[in-house]
Coordinates of N, CA and C in Angstrom, one line a residue:
M85 N -44.0 -22.3 -4.2 CA -43.1 -22.7 -2.9 C -42.4 -23.8 -3.0
I86 N -41.5 -24.0 -2.5 CA -40.8 -25.6 -2.4 C -40.4 -25.8 -1.1
N87 N -40.9 -26.8 -0.6 CA -40.5 -26.9 0.7 C -39.2 -27.7 0.9
G88 N -38.2 -27.3 1.9 CA -37.1 -27.7 1.7 C -36.8 -29.2 2.0
S89 N -37.6 -30.1 2.4 CA -37.5 -31.4 2.3 C -37.8 -32.1 1.1
T90 N -38.5 -31.2 0.0 CA -39.0 -32.0 -1.1 C -38.0 -31.8 -2.3
I91 N -37.1 -30.8 -2.1 CA -36.4 -30.5 -3.3 C -35.6 -31.5 -3.7
T92 N -35.5 -31.8 -5.0 CA -34.8 -32.9 -5.6 C -33.7 -32.3 -6.4
K93 N -32.6 -32.9 -6.8 CA -31.8 -32.4 -7.9 C -32.2 -32.0 -9.1
V94 N -33.2 -32.8 -9.6 CA -33.9 -32.4 -10.8 C -34.6 -31.3 -10.7
A95 N -35.5 -30.9 -9.5 CA -36.1 -29.8 -9.5 C -35.0 -28.5 -9.3
F96 N -34.2 -28.8 -8.6 CA -33.2 -27.6 -8.2 C -32.4 -27.2 -9.6
A97 N -32.2 -28.3 -10.6 CA -31.6 -28.2 -11.8 C -32.6 -27.3 -12.8
S98 N -33.8 -27.7 -12.7 CA -35.0 -27.0 -13.3 C -35.0 -25.4 -12.8
L99 N -34.9 -25.2 -11.6 CA -35.0 -23.9 -11.1 C -33.5 -23.2 -11.4
F100 N -32.5 -23.8 -11.4 CA -31.2 -23.2 -12.0 C -31.2 -22.6 -13.4
H101 N -31.8 -23.7 -14.2 CA -31.8 -23.2 -15.5 C -33.1 -22.1 -16.0
T102 N -34.0 -21.9 -14.9 CA -35.0 -21.0 -15.1 C -34.4 -19.5 -14.6
W103 N -33.4 -19.8 -13.6 CA -33.2 -18.2 -12.8 C -31.8 -17.8 -12.9
N104 N -31.0 -19.0 -13.6 CA -29.4 -18.4 -13.4 C -29.2 -17.2 -14.4
R105 N -29.8 -17.0 -15.6 CA -29.6 -15.8 -16.5 C -30.0 -14.6 -15.8
K106 N -31.2 -14.8 -15.1 CA -31.9 -13.6 -14.4 C -31.1 -13.2 -13.4
V107 N -30.4 -14.1 -12.5 CA -29.5 -13.4 -11.5 C -28.3 -12.9 -12.2
Y108 N -27.7 -13.5 -13.3 CA -26.5 -13.1 -13.8 C -26.6 -11.8 -14.3
H109 N -27.7 -11.4 -14.8 CA -28.1 -9.9 -15.5 C -28.3 -9.1 -14.3
Y110 N -29.1 -9.4 -13.4 CA -29.2 -8.6 -12.3 C -28.0 -8.1 -11.8
A111 N -27.1 -9.2 -11.5 CA -25.8 -8.6 -10.8 C -24.9 -8.0 -11.8
L112 N -25.0 -8.2 -12.8 CA -24.1 -7.5 -14.0 C -24.9 -6.1 -14.0
S113 N -25.9 -5.9 -14.0 CA -26.6 -4.4 -14.2 C -26.1 -3.8 -13.1
K114 N -25.9 -4.4 -11.9 CA -25.5 -3.6 -10.5 C -24.1 -3.5 -10.3
T115 N -23.4 -4.2 -11.0 CA -21.7 -4.1 -10.9 C -21.3 -3.8 -12.0
G116 N -21.7 -4.0 -13.1 CA -20.9 -3.9 -14.4 C -19.8 -4.8 -14.3
S117 N -19.6 -5.9 -13.8 CA -18.4 -6.8 -13.9 C -19.1 -8.1 -13.9
S118 N -18.6 -8.8 -15.1 CA -19.0 -10.1 -15.5 C -18.4 -11.2 -14.5
Y119 N -17.1 -10.9 -14.0 CA -16.8 -11.8 -12.9 C -17.5 -11.8 -11.8
I120 N -18.0 -10.5 -11.2 CA -18.6 -10.6 -10.0 C -20.2 -11.2 -10.2
A121 N -20.5 -10.9 -11.6 CA -21.9 -11.7 -11.8 C -21.8 -13.1 -12.0
E122 N -20.7 -13.7 -12.5 CA -20.5 -15.2 -12.6 C -20.4 -15.6 -11.2
E123 N -19.7 -15.0 -10.5 CA -19.4 -15.5 -9.1 C -20.7 -15.3 -8.2
T124 N -21.6 -14.2 -8.2 CA -22.8 -14.3 -7.6 C -23.7 -15.3 -8.1
V125 N -23.8 -15.7 -9.1 CA -24.5 -16.9 -9.7 C -24.2 -18.1 -8.9
Q126 N -22.9 -18.4 -8.9 CA -22.4 -19.7 -8.5 C -22.8 -19.7 -6.9
R127 N -22.4 -18.8 -6.2 CA -22.6 -18.6 -4.8 C -24.1 -18.4 -4.4
T128 N -24.8 -17.9 -5.2 CA -26.3 -17.6 -4.8 C -26.8 -19.1 -4.9
F129 N -26.7 -19.8 -5.8 CA -27.2 -21.1 -5.9 C -26.7 -22.1 -4.9
I130 N -25.5 -22.0 -4.8 CA -25.0 -22.9 -3.6 C -25.6 -22.5 -2.3
K131 N -25.7 -21.3 -1.9 CA -26.6 -20.9 -0.7 C -27.8 -21.4 -0.9
L132 N -28.7 -21.3 -2.0 CA -30.0 -21.6 -2.2 C -30.0 -23.2 -1.7
W133 N -29.2 -23.8 -2.6 CA -29.2 -25.3 -2.1 C -29.2 -25.7 -0.7
D134 N -28.4 -25.2 -0.2 CA -28.0 -25.2 1.2 C -29.3 -25.0 2.0
N135 N -29.9 -23.7 1.7 CA -31.1 -23.5 2.4 C -32.4 -24.4 2.1
L136 N -32.5 -24.8 1.1 CA -33.5 -25.7 0.7 C -33.3 -27.2 1.1
Q137 N -32.2 -27.5 1.5 CA -31.8 -28.8 2.0 C -31.7 -28.8 3.5
H138 N -31.5 -27.6 4.1 CA -31.4 -27.7 5.7 C -32.3 -27.0 6.1
K139 N -33.1 -26.0 5.8 CA -33.9 -25.3 6.5 C -35.3 -25.4 5.8
N140 N -36.1 -25.3 6.7 CA -37.5 -25.3 6.5 C -38.1 -23.8 6.3
I141 N -37.9 -23.4 5.2 CA -38.3 -21.8 5.2 C -39.6 -21.8 4.4
D142 N -40.4 -21.0 4.8 CA -41.8 -20.7 4.1 C -41.7 -19.3 3.4
V143 N -40.8 -19.2 2.6 CA -40.8 -18.1 1.6 C -40.7 -18.5 0.1
K144 N -41.1 -17.9 -0.7 CA -41.0 -18.3 -2.1 C -39.7 -18.6 -2.6
V145 N -39.2 -19.3 -3.2 CA -38.0 -19.5 -3.8 C -37.5 -18.4 -4.5
E146 N -38.5 -17.6 -5.2 CA -38.1 -16.5 -6.2 C -37.6 -15.3 -5.0
A147 N -38.4 -15.4 -4.0 CA -37.9 -14.0 -3.0 C -36.6 -14.5 -2.5
Q148 N -36.4 -15.9 -2.0 CA -35.1 -16.3 -1.3 C -34.0 -16.0 -2.3
L149 N -34.1 -16.4 -3.7 CA -33.2 -16.2 -4.7 C -32.8 -15.0 -4.7
F150 N -33.6 -13.7 -4.8 CA -33.0 -12.7 -4.7 C -32.6 -11.8 -3.5
M151 N -33.0 -12.3 -2.6 CA -32.5 -11.9 -1.2 C -31.1 -12.6 -1.1
I152 N -30.9 -13.7 -1.3 CA -29.4 -14.3 -1.3 C -28.6 -13.8 -2.2
T153 N -29.3 -13.3 -3.6 CA -28.5 -12.8 -4.7 C -27.8 -11.4 -4.3
R154 N -28.6 -10.7 -3.7 CA -28.1 -9.0 -3.0 C -27.2 -9.3 -2.1
S155 N -27.5 -10.3 -1.0 CA -26.5 -10.5 0.1 C -25.1 -11.0 -0.6
V156 N -25.3 -12.0 -1.6 CA -23.7 -12.6 -1.8 C -23.4 -11.4 -3.0
M157 N -23.8 -10.7 -3.6 CA -23.2 -9.7 -4.5 C -22.4 -8.6 -3.7
L158 N -23.2 -8.4 -2.3 CA -22.4 -7.1 -1.5 C -21.4 -7.9 -1.0
D159 N -21.3 -9.1 -0.4 CA -20.4 -9.8 0.0 C -19.1 -9.9 -1.0
I160 N -19.2 -10.3 -2.2 CA -18.2 -10.2 -3.0 C -17.7 -9.0 -3.5
I161 N -18.5 -7.7 -3.4 CA -18.0 -6.5 -3.9 C -17.2 -6.0 -2.7
K162 N -17.5 -6.5 -1.3 CA -16.6 -6.2 -0.3 C -15.2 -7.0 -0.4
E163 N -15.3 -8.1 -0.6 CA -14.2 -9.0 -0.9 C -13.2 -8.3 -1.9
E164 N -13.8 -8.0 -2.9 CA -12.9 -7.4 -4.1 C -12.4 -6.0 -3.7
R165 N -13.0 -5.2 -2.8 CA -12.5 -4.0 -2.6 C -11.4 -4.3 -1.5
R166 N -11.4 -5.3 -0.7 CA -10.6 -5.5 0.2 C -9.3 -5.9 -0.5
R167 N -9.6 -7.0 -1.6 CA -8.3 -7.4 -2.4 C -7.7 -6.4 -2.9
Q168 N -8.4 -5.6 -3.8 CA -7.8 -4.4 -4.4 C -6.9 -3.4 -3.4
L169 N -7.6 -3.3 -2.4 CA -6.9 -2.3 -1.3 C -5.5 -3.2 -0.9
A170 N -5.5 -4.4 -0.7 CA -4.3 -5.1 -0.2 C -3.6 -5.1 -1.3
M171 N -3.9 -5.1 -2.6 CA -2.8 -5.2 -3.7 C -2.3 -3.8 -3.9
S172 N -3.1 -2.7 -3.5 CA -2.7 -1.5 -3.8 C -1.6 -1.1 -2.7
R173 N -2.0 -1.4 -1.3 CA -1.1 -1.4 -0.3 C 0.4 -2.1 -0.7
Q174 N 0.3 -3.4 -1.2 CA 1.5 -4.0 -1.6 C 2.3 -3.3 -2.7
E175 N 1.5 -2.7 -3.6 CA 2.2 -1.9 -4.7 C 3.0 -0.8 -4.2
T176 N 2.4 -0.2 -3.3 CA 2.9 0.9 -2.8 C 4.1 0.5 -1.7
R177 N 4.0 -0.4 -1.0 CA 5.2 -1.1 -0.4 C 6.3 -1.2 -1.4
E178 N 6.0 -1.8 -2.3 CA 7.1 -2.5 -3.3 C 7.6 -1.0 -4.0
E179 N 6.8 0.2 -4.3 CA 7.3 1.4 -4.8 C 8.1 2.0 -3.8
L180 N 8.0 1.7 -2.5 CA 8.5 2.7 -1.6 C 9.9 1.8 -1.1
S181 N 9.8 0.6 -1.5 CA 10.9 -0.3 -0.9 C 12.3 0.2 -1.8
P182 N 13.4 0.4 -1.3 CA 14.6 0.7 -1.7 C 15.2 -0.5 -2.7
T183 N 15.5 -0.1 -3.9 CA 16.1 -1.4 -4.8 C 17.6 -1.5 -4.4
P184 N 18.2 -2.3 -4.5 CA 19.9 -2.5 -4.6 C 20.5 -1.3 -5.4
F185 N 19.9 -0.8 -6.3 CA 20.5 0.2 -7.0 C 20.4 1.5 -6.3
D186 N 19.0 1.6 -5.5 CA 18.9 3.0 -4.5 C 19.9 3.0 -3.5
H187 N 20.2 1.8 -3.0 CA 21.2 1.4 -1.6 C 22.7 1.8 -2.4
Y188 N 23.1 1.5 -3.6 CA 24.2 1.8 -4.3 C 24.3 3.4 -4.3
R189 N 23.3 4.2 -4.9 CA 23.3 5.5 -5.0 C 23.3 6.3 -3.6
L190 N 22.8 5.9 -2.7 CA 22.8 6.3 -1.3 C 24.3 6.1 -0.5
K191 N 24.9 4.9 -0.9 CA 26.1 4.8 -0.4 C 27.1 5.5 -1.2
E192 N 27.2 6.1 -2.6 CA 27.9 7.0 -3.1 C 27.7 8.4 -2.5
L193 N 26.3 8.7 -2.2 CA 26.1 10.0 -1.6 C 26.8 10.0 -0.3
Q194 N 26.7 9.0 0.4 CA 27.4 9.0 1.7 C 28.9 9.3 1.9
E195 N 29.4 8.7 0.7 CA 30.9 8.6 0.5 C 31.3 10.2 0.1
Q196 N 30.4 10.7 -0.7 CA 30.8 12.0 -1.2 C 30.7 13.0 0.0
L197 N 29.7 13.0 0.9 CA 29.3 13.7 1.9 C 30.6 13.5 3.1
D198 N 31.1 12.1 3.1 CA 32.2 12.0 4.4 C 33.5 12.8 3.7
Q199 N 33.7 12.6 2.4 CA 34.9 13.2 1.7 C 34.7 14.8 2.1
L200 N 33.6 15.5 1.6 CA 33.3 16.7 1.7 C 33.6 17.2 3.3
I201 N 33.1 16.7 4.4 CA 33.4 16.6 5.8 C 34.6 16.5 6.0
N202 N 35.5 15.6 5.6 CA 36.9 15.3 5.7 C 37.8 16.4 5.3
T203 N 37.3 17.3 4.5 CA 38.0 18.5 3.7 C 37.7 19.7 4.7
M204 N 36.9 19.7 5.6 CA 36.7 20.8 6.4 C 37.9 21.1 7.6
P205 N 38.0 22.3 8.1 CA 38.9 22.3 9.1 C 38.5 21.6 10.2
E206 N 39.7 21.1 10.9 CA 39.5 20.0 12.1 C 38.4 20.4 13.1
G207 N 38.5 21.6 13.6 CA 37.5 21.9 14.8 C 35.9 22.0 14.1
R208 N 36.0 22.6 12.9 CA 34.6 22.6 12.2 C 34.0 21.3 11.8
K209 N 34.9 20.3 11.7 CA 34.4 18.9 11.2 C 34.3 18.2 12.7
R210 N 34.7 18.5 13.7 CA 34.8 17.9 15.0 C 33.2 18.3 15.3
V211 N 32.9 19.6 15.4 CA 31.9 20.2 15.6 C 30.6 19.4 15.1
F212 N 30.7 19.7 13.8 CA 29.7 19.2 12.8 C 29.5 17.6 13.2
Q213 N 30.4 16.9 13.3 CA 30.1 15.7 13.5 C 29.4 15.1 14.8
L214 N 29.9 15.9 16.0 CA 29.1 15.8 17.2 C 27.7 16.1 17.1
H215 N 27.5 17.3 16.3 CA 26.0 17.7 16.3 C 25.4 16.8 15.6
R216 N 25.6 16.4 14.2 CA 24.9 15.8 13.2 C 24.9 14.3 13.3
Q217 N 26.0 13.8 13.8 CA 26.1 12.3 13.9 C 25.9 11.8 15.3
Q218 N 26.1 12.5 16.2 CA 26.0 12.1 17.8 C 24.7 12.7 18.4
N219 N 24.1 13.8 17.5 CA 23.0 14.3 18.1 C 23.3 15.4 19.3
L220 N 24.3 15.8 19.6 CA 24.6 16.5 20.7 C 24.1 18.0 20.4
S221 N 23.7 18.6 21.5 CA 23.1 20.0 21.4 C 24.5 20.9 21.3
Y222 N 24.0 22.2 21.0 CA 25.0 23.1 20.9 C 25.8 23.4 22.3
K223 N 25.2 23.4 23.4 CA 25.5 23.5 24.7 C 26.1 22.3 25.1
Q224 N 26.0 21.3 24.7 CA 26.6 19.9 25.2 C 28.0 20.1 24.6
I225 N 28.0 20.4 23.0 CA 29.4 20.6 22.3 C 30.3 21.5 22.9
A226 N 29.7 22.6 23.2 CA 30.3 23.7 23.8 C 31.2 23.1 25.2
E227 N 30.3 22.6 25.9 CA 31.0 22.1 27.1 C 32.1 21.1 27.1
L228 N 31.7 20.1 26.1 CA 32.6 19.0 25.8 C 34.2 19.6 25.3
L229 N 33.9 20.5 24.4 CA 35.2 21.2 23.6 C 35.7 22.2 24.3
S230 N 34.9 22.8 25.4 CA 35.4 24.1 26.2 C 35.6 25.4 25.2
I231 N 34.4 25.5 24.6 CA 34.3 26.7 23.7 C 32.9 27.0 24.0
S232 N 32.6 28.6 23.4 CA 31.3 29.0 23.6 C 30.3 28.4 22.5
P233 N 29.0 28.5 23.1 CA 27.8 28.1 22.3 C 27.8 28.6 21.0
K234 N 28.0 30.1 21.0 CA 28.2 30.7 19.7 C 29.4 30.3 18.8
T235 N 30.5 29.8 19.5 CA 31.3 29.2 18.4 C 31.0 28.1 17.8
V236 N 30.2 27.1 18.4 CA 29.7 26.0 17.8 C 28.7 26.3 16.9
E237 N 27.6 27.2 17.0 CA 26.7 27.8 16.2 C 27.4 28.2 15.1
S238 N 28.5 28.9 15.0 CA 29.3 29.4 13.8 C 29.8 28.3 13.0
H239 N 30.6 27.4 13.6 CA 31.0 26.0 13.0 C 29.9 25.4 12.2
I240 N 28.8 25.3 12.9 CA 27.5 24.5 12.3 C 27.3 25.3 11.0
H241 N 27.0 26.4 11.2 CA 26.7 27.4 10.0 C 27.6 27.2 9.0
L242 N 28.9 27.4 9.2 CA 29.9 27.3 7.9 C 30.1 26.0 7.5
A243 N 29.8 24.9 8.4 CA 29.8 23.5 7.7 C 28.6 23.4 6.9
L244 N 27.5 23.7 7.1 CA 26.3 23.4 6.3 C 26.4 24.5 5.1
K245 N 27.0 25.6 5.3 CA 27.2 26.5 4.1 C 28.1 25.8 2.9
T246 N 29.3 25.1 3.5 CA 30.1 24.4 2.7 C 29.5 23.4 2.1
L247 N 28.7 22.4 2.7 CA 27.9 21.4 2.4 C 27.0 21.7 1.2
K248 N 26.1 22.9 1.4 CA 25.2 23.2 0.5 C 25.8 23.9 -0.9
K249 N 26.9 24.6 -0.7 CA 27.8 25.1 -1.9 C 28.2 23.8 -2.6
N250 N 28.9 22.9 -2.1 CA 29.3 22.0 -2.6 C 28.4 20.7 -3.1
F251 N 27.2 20.6 -2.5 CA 26.2 19.6 -2.8 C 25.2 20.2 -3.7
F252 N 25.2 21.5 -3.9 CA 23.8 21.8 -4.6 C 23.8 21.2 -6.0
F253 N 25.2 21.3 -6.8 CA 24.9 20.6 -8.1 C 24.9 19.0 -8.1
F254 N 25.3 18.6 -7.2 CA 25.2 17.2 -6.9 C 23.8 16.7 -6.6
F255 N 23.3 17.6 -5.6 CA 21.8 17.3 -5.4 C 20.9 17.5 -6.7
I256 N 21.3 18.3 -7.5 CA 20.4 18.6 -8.6 C 20.4 17.5 -9.5
L257 N 21.6 16.7 -10.0 CA 21.8 15.7 -10.5 C 21.2 14.6 -9.9
F258 N 21.5 14.3 -8.4 CA 20.7 13.3 -7.9 C 19.3 13.2 -8.0
I259 N 18.5 14.4 -7.6 CA 17.1 14.3 -7.8 C 16.7 14.0 -9.3
L260 N 17.5 14.6 -10.3 CA 17.2 14.2 -11.8 C 17.4 12.7 -12.1
F261 N 18.3 12.3 -11.4 CA 18.5 11.0 -11.6 C 17.4 10.0 -10.9
F262 N 17.1 10.2 -9.8 CA 15.8 9.5 -9.1 C 14.6 9.7 -9.9
T263 N 14.4 11.0 -10.3 CA 13.0 11.1 -10.9 C 12.9 10.3 -12.4
L264 N 14.0 10.4 -12.8 CA 14.1 9.9 -14.2 C 14.3 8.3 -14.3
S265 N 14.6 7.7 -13.1 CA 15.0 6.5 -13.2 C 13.8 5.6 -13.0

């Protein structure tokens, strides 16, 4: 047992040389990571030095050493998991973030959609735009245009049928292009 007030740098260096490989191998056997094992050795002996300098603990140094080692190792593992989780989240955000090329492709898609909508008969085009772009209900559109809700439903159905028919091939190409790029 070393009393906290009597530890010298020489005694601590001797303690370090006696125990550092044992602490390293213990941490390596528990984690399988040489990085964590090295970090554990460094932090463990720093904490042990602080304990021996500032606290009068009546516990054998060896017991302190392995209690500190276990605690430090668990702290490092938690830090690593948090770091890996943060990196994983960042990678996911980056993967989900649209690229300038994605914006370009979406702009092209919107232009083609607008062209298709503009080729529709005027009444169908108006009903479709009120419903899809201004989010009006069939009833609201019927009241606004003085037509029946069934007529609105028919216009929407025909507009969607036109878009599906004309966009089917484009969507296949679009999906293939997105998945292959």
